Coordinates of C-alpha atoms and ligand atoms in Angstrom, one line a residue:
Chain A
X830 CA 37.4 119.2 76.5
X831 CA 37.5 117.9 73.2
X832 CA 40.6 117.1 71.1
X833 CA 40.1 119.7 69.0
X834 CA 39.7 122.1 71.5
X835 CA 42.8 121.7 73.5
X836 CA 44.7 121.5 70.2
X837 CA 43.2 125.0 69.5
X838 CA 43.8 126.5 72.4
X839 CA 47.5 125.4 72.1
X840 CA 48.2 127.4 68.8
X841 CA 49.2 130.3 70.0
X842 CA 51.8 128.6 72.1
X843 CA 53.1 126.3 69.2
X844 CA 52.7 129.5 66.9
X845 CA 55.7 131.1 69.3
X846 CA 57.8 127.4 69.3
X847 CA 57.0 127.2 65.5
X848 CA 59.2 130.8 64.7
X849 CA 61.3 130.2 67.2
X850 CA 62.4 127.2 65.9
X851 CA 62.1 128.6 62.3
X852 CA 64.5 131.3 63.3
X853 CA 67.1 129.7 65.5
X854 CA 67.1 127.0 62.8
X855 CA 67.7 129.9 60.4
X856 CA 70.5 131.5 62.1
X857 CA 72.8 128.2 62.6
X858 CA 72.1 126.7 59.0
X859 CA 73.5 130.2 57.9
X860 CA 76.2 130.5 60.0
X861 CA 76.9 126.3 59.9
X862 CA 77.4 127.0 56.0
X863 CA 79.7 130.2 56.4
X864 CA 81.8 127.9 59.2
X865 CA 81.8 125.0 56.7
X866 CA 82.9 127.1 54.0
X867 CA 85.8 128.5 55.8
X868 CA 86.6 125.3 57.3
X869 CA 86.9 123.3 54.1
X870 CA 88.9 126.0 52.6
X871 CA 91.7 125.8 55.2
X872 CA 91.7 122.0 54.5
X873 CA 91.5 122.8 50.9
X874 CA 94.1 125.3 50.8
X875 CA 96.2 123.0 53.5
X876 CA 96.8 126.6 55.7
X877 CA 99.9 126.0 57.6
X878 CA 98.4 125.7 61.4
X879 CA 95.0 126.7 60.8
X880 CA 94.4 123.4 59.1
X881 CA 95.1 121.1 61.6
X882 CA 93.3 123.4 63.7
X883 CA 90.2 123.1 61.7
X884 CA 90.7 119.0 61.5
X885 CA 90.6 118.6 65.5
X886 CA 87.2 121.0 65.5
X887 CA 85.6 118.7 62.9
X888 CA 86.8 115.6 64.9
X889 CA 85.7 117.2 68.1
X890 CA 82.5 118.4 66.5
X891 CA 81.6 115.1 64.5
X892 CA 82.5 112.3 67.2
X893 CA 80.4 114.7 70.3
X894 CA 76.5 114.8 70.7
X895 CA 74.4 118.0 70.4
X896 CA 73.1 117.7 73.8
X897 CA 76.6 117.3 75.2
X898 CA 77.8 120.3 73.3
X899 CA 74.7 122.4 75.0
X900 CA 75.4 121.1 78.4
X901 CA 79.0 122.1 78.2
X902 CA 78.0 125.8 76.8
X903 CA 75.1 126.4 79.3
X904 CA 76.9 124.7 82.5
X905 CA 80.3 124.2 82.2
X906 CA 80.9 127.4 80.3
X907 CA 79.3 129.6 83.4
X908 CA 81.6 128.1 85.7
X909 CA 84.8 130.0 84.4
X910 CA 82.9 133.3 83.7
X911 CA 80.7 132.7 80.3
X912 CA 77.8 133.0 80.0
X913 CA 75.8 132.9 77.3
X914 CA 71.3 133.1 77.0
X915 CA 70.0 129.7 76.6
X916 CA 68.8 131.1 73.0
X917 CA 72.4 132.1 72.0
X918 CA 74.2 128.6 73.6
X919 CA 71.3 127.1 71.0
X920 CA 72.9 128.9 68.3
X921 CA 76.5 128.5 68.8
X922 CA 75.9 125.0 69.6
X923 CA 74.3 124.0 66.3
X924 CA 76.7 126.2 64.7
X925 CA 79.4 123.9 66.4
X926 CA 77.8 121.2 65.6
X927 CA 76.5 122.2 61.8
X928 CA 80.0 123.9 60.5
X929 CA 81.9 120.5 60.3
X930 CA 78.7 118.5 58.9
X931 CA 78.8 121.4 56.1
X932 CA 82.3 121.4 56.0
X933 CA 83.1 117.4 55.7
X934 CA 80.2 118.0 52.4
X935 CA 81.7 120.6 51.0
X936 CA 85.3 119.0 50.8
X937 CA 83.9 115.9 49.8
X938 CA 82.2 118.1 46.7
X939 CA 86.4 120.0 46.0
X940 CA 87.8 116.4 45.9
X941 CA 84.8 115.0 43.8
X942 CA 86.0 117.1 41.0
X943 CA 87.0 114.7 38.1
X944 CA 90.8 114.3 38.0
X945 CA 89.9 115.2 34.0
X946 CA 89.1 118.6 34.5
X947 CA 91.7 119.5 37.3
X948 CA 94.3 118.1 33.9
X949 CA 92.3 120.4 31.3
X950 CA 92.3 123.3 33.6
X951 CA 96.7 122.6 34.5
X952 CA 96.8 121.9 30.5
X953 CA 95.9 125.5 29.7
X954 CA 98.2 127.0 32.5
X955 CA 96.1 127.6 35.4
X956 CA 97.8 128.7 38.7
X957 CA 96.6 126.1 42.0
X958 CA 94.6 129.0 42.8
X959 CA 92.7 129.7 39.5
X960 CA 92.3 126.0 39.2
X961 CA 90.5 126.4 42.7
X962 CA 88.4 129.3 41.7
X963 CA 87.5 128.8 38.2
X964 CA 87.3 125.1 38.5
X965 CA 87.3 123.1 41.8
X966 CA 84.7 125.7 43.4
X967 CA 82.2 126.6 41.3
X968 CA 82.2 122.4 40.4
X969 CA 83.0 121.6 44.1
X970 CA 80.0 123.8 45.5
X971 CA 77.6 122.4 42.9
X972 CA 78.8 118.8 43.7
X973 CA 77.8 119.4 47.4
X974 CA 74.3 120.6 47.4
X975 CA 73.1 117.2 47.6
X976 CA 75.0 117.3 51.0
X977 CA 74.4 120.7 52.3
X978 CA 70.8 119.7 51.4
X979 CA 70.8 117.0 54.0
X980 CA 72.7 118.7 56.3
X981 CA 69.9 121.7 56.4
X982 CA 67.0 118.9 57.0
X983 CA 69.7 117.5 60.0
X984 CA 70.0 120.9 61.4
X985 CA 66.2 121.4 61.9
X986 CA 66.0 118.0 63.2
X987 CA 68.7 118.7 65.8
X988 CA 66.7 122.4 67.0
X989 CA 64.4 119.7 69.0
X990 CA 67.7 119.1 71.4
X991 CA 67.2 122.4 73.0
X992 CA 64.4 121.8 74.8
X993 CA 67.0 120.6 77.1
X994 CA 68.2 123.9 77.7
X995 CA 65.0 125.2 78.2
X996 CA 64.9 127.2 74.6
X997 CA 60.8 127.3 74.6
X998 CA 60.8 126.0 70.5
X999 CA 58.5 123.6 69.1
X1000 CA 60.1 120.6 71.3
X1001 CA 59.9 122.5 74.3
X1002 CA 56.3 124.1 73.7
X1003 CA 54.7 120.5 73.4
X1004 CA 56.7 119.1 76.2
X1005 CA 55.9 122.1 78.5
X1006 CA 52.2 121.8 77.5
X1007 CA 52.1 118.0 78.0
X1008 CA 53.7 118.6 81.4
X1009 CA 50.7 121.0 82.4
X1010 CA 47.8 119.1 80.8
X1011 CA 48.9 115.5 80.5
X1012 CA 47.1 115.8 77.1
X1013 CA 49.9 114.0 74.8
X1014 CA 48.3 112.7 71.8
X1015 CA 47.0 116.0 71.2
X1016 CA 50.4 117.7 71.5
X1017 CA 52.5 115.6 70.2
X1018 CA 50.0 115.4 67.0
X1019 CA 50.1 119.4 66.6
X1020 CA 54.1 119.0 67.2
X1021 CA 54.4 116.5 64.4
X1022 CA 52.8 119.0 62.3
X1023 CA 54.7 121.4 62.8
X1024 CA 58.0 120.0 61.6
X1025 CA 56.3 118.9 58.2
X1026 CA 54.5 122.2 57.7
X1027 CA 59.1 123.1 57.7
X1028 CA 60.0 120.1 56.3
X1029 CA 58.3 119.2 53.9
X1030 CA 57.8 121.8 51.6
X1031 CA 61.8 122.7 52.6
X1032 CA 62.3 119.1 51.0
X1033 CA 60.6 119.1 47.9
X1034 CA 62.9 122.8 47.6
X1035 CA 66.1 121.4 48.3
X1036 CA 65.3 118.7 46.1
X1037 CA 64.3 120.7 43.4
X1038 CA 67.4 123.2 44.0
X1039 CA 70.0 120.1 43.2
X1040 CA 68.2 119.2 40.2
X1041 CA 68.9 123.1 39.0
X1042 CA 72.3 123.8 39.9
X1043 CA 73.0 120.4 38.8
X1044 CA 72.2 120.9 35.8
X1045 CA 73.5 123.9 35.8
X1046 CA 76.7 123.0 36.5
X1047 CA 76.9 119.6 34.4
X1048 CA 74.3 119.5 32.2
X1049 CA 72.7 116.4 33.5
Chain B
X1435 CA 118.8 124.9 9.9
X1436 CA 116.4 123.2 11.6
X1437 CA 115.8 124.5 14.8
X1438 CA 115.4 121.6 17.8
X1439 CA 112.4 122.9 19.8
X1440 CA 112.1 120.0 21.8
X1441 CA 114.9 117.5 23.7
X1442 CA 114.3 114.8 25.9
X1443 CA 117.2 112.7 27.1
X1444 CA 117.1 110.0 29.4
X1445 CA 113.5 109.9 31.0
X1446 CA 112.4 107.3 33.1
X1447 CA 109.5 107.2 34.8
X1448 CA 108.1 105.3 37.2
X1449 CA 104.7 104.6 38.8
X1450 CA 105.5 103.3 42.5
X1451 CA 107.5 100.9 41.8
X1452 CA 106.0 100.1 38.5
X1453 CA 108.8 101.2 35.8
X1454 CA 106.9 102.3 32.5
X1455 CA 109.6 104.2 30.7
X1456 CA 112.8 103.0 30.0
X1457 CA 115.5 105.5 29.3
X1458 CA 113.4 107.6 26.7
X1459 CA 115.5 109.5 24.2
X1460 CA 114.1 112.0 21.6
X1461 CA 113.9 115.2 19.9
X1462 CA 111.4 117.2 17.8
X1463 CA 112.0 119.6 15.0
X1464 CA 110.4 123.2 15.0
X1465 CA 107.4 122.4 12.8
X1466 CA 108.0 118.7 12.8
X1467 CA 105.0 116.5 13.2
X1468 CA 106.0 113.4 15.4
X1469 CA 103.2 110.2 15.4
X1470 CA 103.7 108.5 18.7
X1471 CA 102.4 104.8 18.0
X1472 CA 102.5 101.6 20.3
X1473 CA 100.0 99.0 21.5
X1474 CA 97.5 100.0 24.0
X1475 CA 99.9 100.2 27.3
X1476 CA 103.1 100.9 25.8
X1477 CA 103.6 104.6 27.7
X1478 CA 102.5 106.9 25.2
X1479 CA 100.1 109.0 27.2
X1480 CA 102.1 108.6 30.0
X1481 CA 105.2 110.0 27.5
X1482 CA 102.9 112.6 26.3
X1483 CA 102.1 113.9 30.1
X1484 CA 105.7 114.0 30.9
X1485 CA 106.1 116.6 28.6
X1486 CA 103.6 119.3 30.0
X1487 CA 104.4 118.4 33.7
X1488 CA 101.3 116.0 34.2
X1489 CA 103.1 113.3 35.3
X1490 CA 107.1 113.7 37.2
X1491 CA 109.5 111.4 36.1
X1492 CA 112.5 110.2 38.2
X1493 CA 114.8 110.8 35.6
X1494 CA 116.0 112.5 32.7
X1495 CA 116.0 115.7 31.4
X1496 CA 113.3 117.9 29.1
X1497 CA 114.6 120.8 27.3
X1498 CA 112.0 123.2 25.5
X1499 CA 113.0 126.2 23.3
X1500 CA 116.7 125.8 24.6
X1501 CA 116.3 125.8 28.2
X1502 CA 116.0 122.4 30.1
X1503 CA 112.8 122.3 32.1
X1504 CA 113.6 122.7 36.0
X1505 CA 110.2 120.2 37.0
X1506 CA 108.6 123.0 39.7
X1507 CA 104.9 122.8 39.8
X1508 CA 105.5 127.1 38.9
X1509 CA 107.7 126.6 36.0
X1510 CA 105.5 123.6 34.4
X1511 CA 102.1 126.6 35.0
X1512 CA 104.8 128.6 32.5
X1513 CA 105.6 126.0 29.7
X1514 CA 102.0 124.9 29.5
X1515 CA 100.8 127.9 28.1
X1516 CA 103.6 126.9 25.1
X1517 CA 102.9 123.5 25.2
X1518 CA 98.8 122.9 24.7
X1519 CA 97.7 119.6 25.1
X1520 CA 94.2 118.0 24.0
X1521 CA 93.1 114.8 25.7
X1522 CA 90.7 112.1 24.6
X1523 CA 88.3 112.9 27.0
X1524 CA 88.2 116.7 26.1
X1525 CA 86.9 117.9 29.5
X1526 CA 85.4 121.3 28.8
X1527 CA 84.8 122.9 32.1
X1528 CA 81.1 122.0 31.9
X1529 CA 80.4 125.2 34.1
X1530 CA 81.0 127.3 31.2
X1531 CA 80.5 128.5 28.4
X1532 CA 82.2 127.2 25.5
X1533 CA 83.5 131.1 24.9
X1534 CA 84.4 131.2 28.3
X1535 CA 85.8 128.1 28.4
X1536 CA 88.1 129.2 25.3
X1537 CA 89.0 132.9 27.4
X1538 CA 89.6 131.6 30.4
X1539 CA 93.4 130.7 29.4
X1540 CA 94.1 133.6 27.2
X1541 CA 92.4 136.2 29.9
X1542 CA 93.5 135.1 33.6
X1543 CA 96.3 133.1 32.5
X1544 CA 98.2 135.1 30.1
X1545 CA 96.1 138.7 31.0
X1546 CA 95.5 139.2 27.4
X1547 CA 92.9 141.5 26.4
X1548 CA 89.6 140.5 27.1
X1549 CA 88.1 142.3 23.6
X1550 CA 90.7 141.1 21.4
X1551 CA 90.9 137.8 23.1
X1552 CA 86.8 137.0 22.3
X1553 CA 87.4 138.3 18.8
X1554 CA 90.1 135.3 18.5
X1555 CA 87.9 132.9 19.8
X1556 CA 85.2 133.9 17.2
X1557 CA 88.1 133.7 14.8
X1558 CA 89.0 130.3 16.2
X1559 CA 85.3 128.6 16.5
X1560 CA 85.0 130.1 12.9
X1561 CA 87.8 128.1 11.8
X1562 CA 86.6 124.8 13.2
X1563 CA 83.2 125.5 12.2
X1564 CA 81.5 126.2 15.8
X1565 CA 80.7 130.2 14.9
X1566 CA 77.3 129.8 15.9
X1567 CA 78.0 128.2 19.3
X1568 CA 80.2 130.7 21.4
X1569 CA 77.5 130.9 23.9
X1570 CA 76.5 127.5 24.2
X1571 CA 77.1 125.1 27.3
X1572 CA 79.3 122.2 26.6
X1573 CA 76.0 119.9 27.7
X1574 CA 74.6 121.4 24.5
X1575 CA 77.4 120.1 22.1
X1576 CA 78.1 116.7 20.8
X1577 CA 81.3 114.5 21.4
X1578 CA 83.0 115.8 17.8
X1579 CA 82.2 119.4 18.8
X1580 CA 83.2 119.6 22.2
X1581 CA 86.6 118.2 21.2
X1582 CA 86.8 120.7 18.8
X1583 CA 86.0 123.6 21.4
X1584 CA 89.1 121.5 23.3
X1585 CA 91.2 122.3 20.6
X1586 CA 90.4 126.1 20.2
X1587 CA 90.8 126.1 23.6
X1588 CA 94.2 125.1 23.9
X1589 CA 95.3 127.1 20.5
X1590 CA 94.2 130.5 21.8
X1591 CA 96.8 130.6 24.4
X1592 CA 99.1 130.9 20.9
X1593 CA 101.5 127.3 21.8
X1594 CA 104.3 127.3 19.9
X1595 CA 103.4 123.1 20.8
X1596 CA 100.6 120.6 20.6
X1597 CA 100.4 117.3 21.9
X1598 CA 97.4 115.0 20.8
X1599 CA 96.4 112.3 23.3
X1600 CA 94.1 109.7 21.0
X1601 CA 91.7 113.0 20.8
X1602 CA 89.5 110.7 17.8
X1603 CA 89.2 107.8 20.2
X1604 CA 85.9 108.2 22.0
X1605 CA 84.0 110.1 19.3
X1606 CA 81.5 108.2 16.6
X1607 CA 83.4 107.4 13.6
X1608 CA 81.2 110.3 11.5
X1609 CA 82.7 112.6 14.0
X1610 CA 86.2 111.7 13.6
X1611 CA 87.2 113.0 10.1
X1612 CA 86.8 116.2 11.0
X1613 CA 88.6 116.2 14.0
X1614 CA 91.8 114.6 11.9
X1615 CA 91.1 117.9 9.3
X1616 CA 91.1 120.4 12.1
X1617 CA 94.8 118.7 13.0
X1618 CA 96.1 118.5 9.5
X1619 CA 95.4 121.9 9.1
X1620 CA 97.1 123.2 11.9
X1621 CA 100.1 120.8 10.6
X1622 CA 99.6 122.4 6.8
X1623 CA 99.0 125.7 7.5
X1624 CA 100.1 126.9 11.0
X1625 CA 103.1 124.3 10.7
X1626 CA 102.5 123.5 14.1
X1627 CA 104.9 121.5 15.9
X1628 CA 103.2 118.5 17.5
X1629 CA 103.2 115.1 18.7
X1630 CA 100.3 113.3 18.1
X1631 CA 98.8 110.0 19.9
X1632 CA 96.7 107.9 17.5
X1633 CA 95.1 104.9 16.6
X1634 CA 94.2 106.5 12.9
X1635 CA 97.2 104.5 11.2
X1636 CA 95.7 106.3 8.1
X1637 CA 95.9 109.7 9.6
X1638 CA 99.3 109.1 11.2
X1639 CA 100.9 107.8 7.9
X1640 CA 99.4 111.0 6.2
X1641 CA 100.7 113.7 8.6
X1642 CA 103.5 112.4 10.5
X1643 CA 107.2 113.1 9.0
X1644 CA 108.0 110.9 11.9
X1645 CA 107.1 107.7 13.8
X1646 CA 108.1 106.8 17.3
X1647 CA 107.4 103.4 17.9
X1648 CA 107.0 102.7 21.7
X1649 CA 106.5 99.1 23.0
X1650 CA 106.7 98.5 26.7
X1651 CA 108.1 101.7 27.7
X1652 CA 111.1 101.5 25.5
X1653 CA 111.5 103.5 21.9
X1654 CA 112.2 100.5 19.3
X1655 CA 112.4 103.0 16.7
X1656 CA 112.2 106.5 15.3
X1657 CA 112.0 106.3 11.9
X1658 CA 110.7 108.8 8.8
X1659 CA 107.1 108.4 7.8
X1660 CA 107.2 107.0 4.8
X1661 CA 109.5 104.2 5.7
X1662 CA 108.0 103.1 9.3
X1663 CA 105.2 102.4 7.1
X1664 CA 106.1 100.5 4.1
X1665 CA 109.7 99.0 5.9
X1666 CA 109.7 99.5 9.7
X1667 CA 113.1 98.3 11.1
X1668 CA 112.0 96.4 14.1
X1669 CA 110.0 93.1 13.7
X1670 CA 107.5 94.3 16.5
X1671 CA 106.7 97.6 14.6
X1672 CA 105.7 95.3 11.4
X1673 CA 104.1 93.3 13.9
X1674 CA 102.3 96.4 15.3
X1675 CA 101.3 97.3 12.1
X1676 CA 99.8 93.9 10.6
X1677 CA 97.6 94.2 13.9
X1678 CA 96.0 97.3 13.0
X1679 CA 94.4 96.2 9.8
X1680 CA 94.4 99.8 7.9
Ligands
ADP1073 N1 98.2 106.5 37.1 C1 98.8 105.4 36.9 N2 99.2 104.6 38.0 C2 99.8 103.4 37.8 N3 100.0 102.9 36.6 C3 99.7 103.6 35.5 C4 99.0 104.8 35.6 N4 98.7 105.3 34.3 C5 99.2 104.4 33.5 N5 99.8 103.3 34.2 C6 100.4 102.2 33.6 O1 101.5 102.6 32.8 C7 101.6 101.9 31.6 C8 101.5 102.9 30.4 O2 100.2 103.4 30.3 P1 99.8 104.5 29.3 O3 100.8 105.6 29.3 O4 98.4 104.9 29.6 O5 99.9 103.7 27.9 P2 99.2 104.0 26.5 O6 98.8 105.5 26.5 O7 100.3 103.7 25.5 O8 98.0 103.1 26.4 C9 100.5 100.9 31.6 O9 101.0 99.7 32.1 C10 99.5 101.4 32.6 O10 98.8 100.4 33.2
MG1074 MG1 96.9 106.3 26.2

């Protein structure tokens, strides 16, 4: 069979990997950004307990691997009574994994707020909390894209890990058809292109999106 | 009989271990305009920021319309809407509009009315000129401007206090006149009370009634206007003054 036959034939099969890993992507970049959010606000606000909490998850979170994390949720997890679809451990995993990369961006975006304004905004009486929401957020947020940016790009990257869980996504597909039809080139080609037909254009977006709110936000 | 709005007694302040005011003792008259002058490092920023609770001193005490200042982060959120302070750096929130910028003091700080607020804005911008620009961003303004929508923005929380940290210093010198006007004026007609920062020896000579001289963190003199500048008593102040070529 020729190359572009097999590659053909294989569509289908990618076509499934391709949404799936469009979708479980989906899920844990939103839900990494809503854990990241919360996260840096406990550190921001310095919440009595909560915040040392939310330190040792980003420590926890930053210094162990995806594929460790997955392991422990799909195997280790089981063996004291939870269990969880491969599909959902996926999920939770990235999510894990995703909240303290967003997180660690957008505290790095709060404390990159120039002392200046945090002065201007004390000068005309501001509470610490109306400083926070008026100033250091809005400032803060649009300080991080750059970050959250990367992080989304990251995230998609990491979807590839649960193949190792069996989650049939874009990794998986190609692998599983490589493993039936010792075909490779052809499947890892068609593979290849299906993480730039997401990435790409998701770059050239993001990339786009900083320029805007940065400009936006600080006229530059 | 003039009415002290402003005591300090006995401030010292210290970075680390870094001692940069020396047992500073002063007061300022309601309506009183105070120059602050002093070679580049002397304290006078750091003097000026002691007295709206951006910088803590060690020691000392502030007292402001009769009651000393107990130095809580809640109690300094209080005085600072009585005590507006303009920096050379003018730091609009770039986020916002330069209305909102101005509102943003008057309507979630002090719950003013949001209607008659904007209408004192206009009033405000009017006054400096900047009518046309309520809705602009501060990205659209230049330096001179945006430190005027800095002032507006600290005089519509109504201060019964300015301070004036070298506000001229980073504008073009086309720009700068017109700043120094806005000032006087407030001085002529408002009678604002206010301590002002410059390097304008001009300006200073023409609105202060009174000099401070700092040098090193100490105060080497307080003297009237009009004599600092033609017979300062201290040898460094003359010194100061034959170094800035006016
Ligand atoms: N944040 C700071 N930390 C440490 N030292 C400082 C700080 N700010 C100012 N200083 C020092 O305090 C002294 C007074 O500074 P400053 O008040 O800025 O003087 P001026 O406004 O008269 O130029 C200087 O020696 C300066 O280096
Ligand atoms: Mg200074």
């Amino acid at each position: 069979m020729s190359s572009w036959t097999i590659i053909q034939q294989s569509l289908p099969m990618f076509g499934k990997g391709f949404e799936l890993t469009l979708w479980l992507s989906f899920v844990g970049i939103i839900g990494s950004i809503i854990v990241g959010i919360i996260v840096s606000l406990l550190q921001y606000f310095n919440v009595p307990g909560l915040h040392q909490l939310a330190s040792i998850y980003v420590e926890v979170s930053r210094n162990t691997p995806l594929l460790i994390q997955l392991f422990f949720l799909y195997y280790a997890f089981p063996v004291i009574g939870i269990k969880f679809n491969a599909e959902l451990c996926g999920i939770i995993g990235l999510i894990f994994l995703g909240g303290s990369y967003m997180a660690e961006g957008f505290t790095g975006g709060f404390n990159g707020v120039s002392k200046g304004q945090l002065e201007s905004g004390k000068a005309i009486g501001l509470s610490r909390w109306q400083l926070a929401r008026y100033i250091v957020f809005p400032q803060g947020f649009s300080l991080s894209v750059p970050a959250m940016a990367a992080n989304i790009i990251f995230l998609i990257k990491e979807t590839s890990i649960f193949t190792v869980i069996a989650i049939p996504e874009l990794t998986n597909t190609a692998l599983d058809l490589i493993g039936m039809y010792y075909r490779s080139n052809e499947y890892l080609f068609v593979l290849v292109v299906g993480y730039a037909i997401i990435l790409i254009p998701l770059s050239i977006i993001l990339t786009l999106l900083e320029k805007r709110v940065r400009y936006g936000s600080f006229g530059n | 009989m003039v009415e002290q709005i402003l005591q300090v007694e006995h401030l010292e302040k210290y970075y680390q271990k870094k001692h940069v005011l020396h047992d500073i003792n002063f007061h300022v008259d309601k309506g009183e305009v105070v120059t602050l002058l002093g070679p580049s490092g002397s304290g006078k920023s750091t003097l000026i920021r002691c007295l709206n609770g951006l910088e803590e001193y060690q020691q000392g005490t502030i007292t402001f319309e009769g009651k000393q200042i107990n130095p809580t982060e809640k109690n300094w959120q209080q005085i600072r809407q009585k005590i507006g302070m303009v920096f050379q750096s003018y730091d609009l929130f770039p986020n916002l509009t330069v209305m909102d910028n101005i509102l943003l003091g008057p309507t979630k700080v002090q719950k003013q009315d949001k209607f008659a607020a904007k209408k004192e804005g206009l009033d405000l911008l009017t006054r400096v000129g900047l009518e046309d620009y309520a809705n602009a961003y501060p990205r659209q303004l230049s330096g001179g401007q945006k430190q005027r929508v800095a002032i507006v923005r600290a005089l519509a929380l109504h201060p019964d206090f300015m301070l004036f940290d070298e506000v001229t210093a980073s504008l073009d010198p086309e720009m700068v006149r017109g700043i120094l006007n806005i000032i006087q004026d407030l001085a002529d007609v408002d009678h604002m009370t206010m301590i002002v920062v410059t390097h304008e020896m001009n300006f200073a000579q023409q609105i202060a009634d009174r000099v401070i001289f700092l040098e090193d963190g100490h105060i080497l003199e307080q003297t009237p206007s009009k004599q600092f500048f033609s017979a300062p008593q201290t040898k460094r102040a003359q010194e100061f003054l034959d170094s800035m070529d006016f």
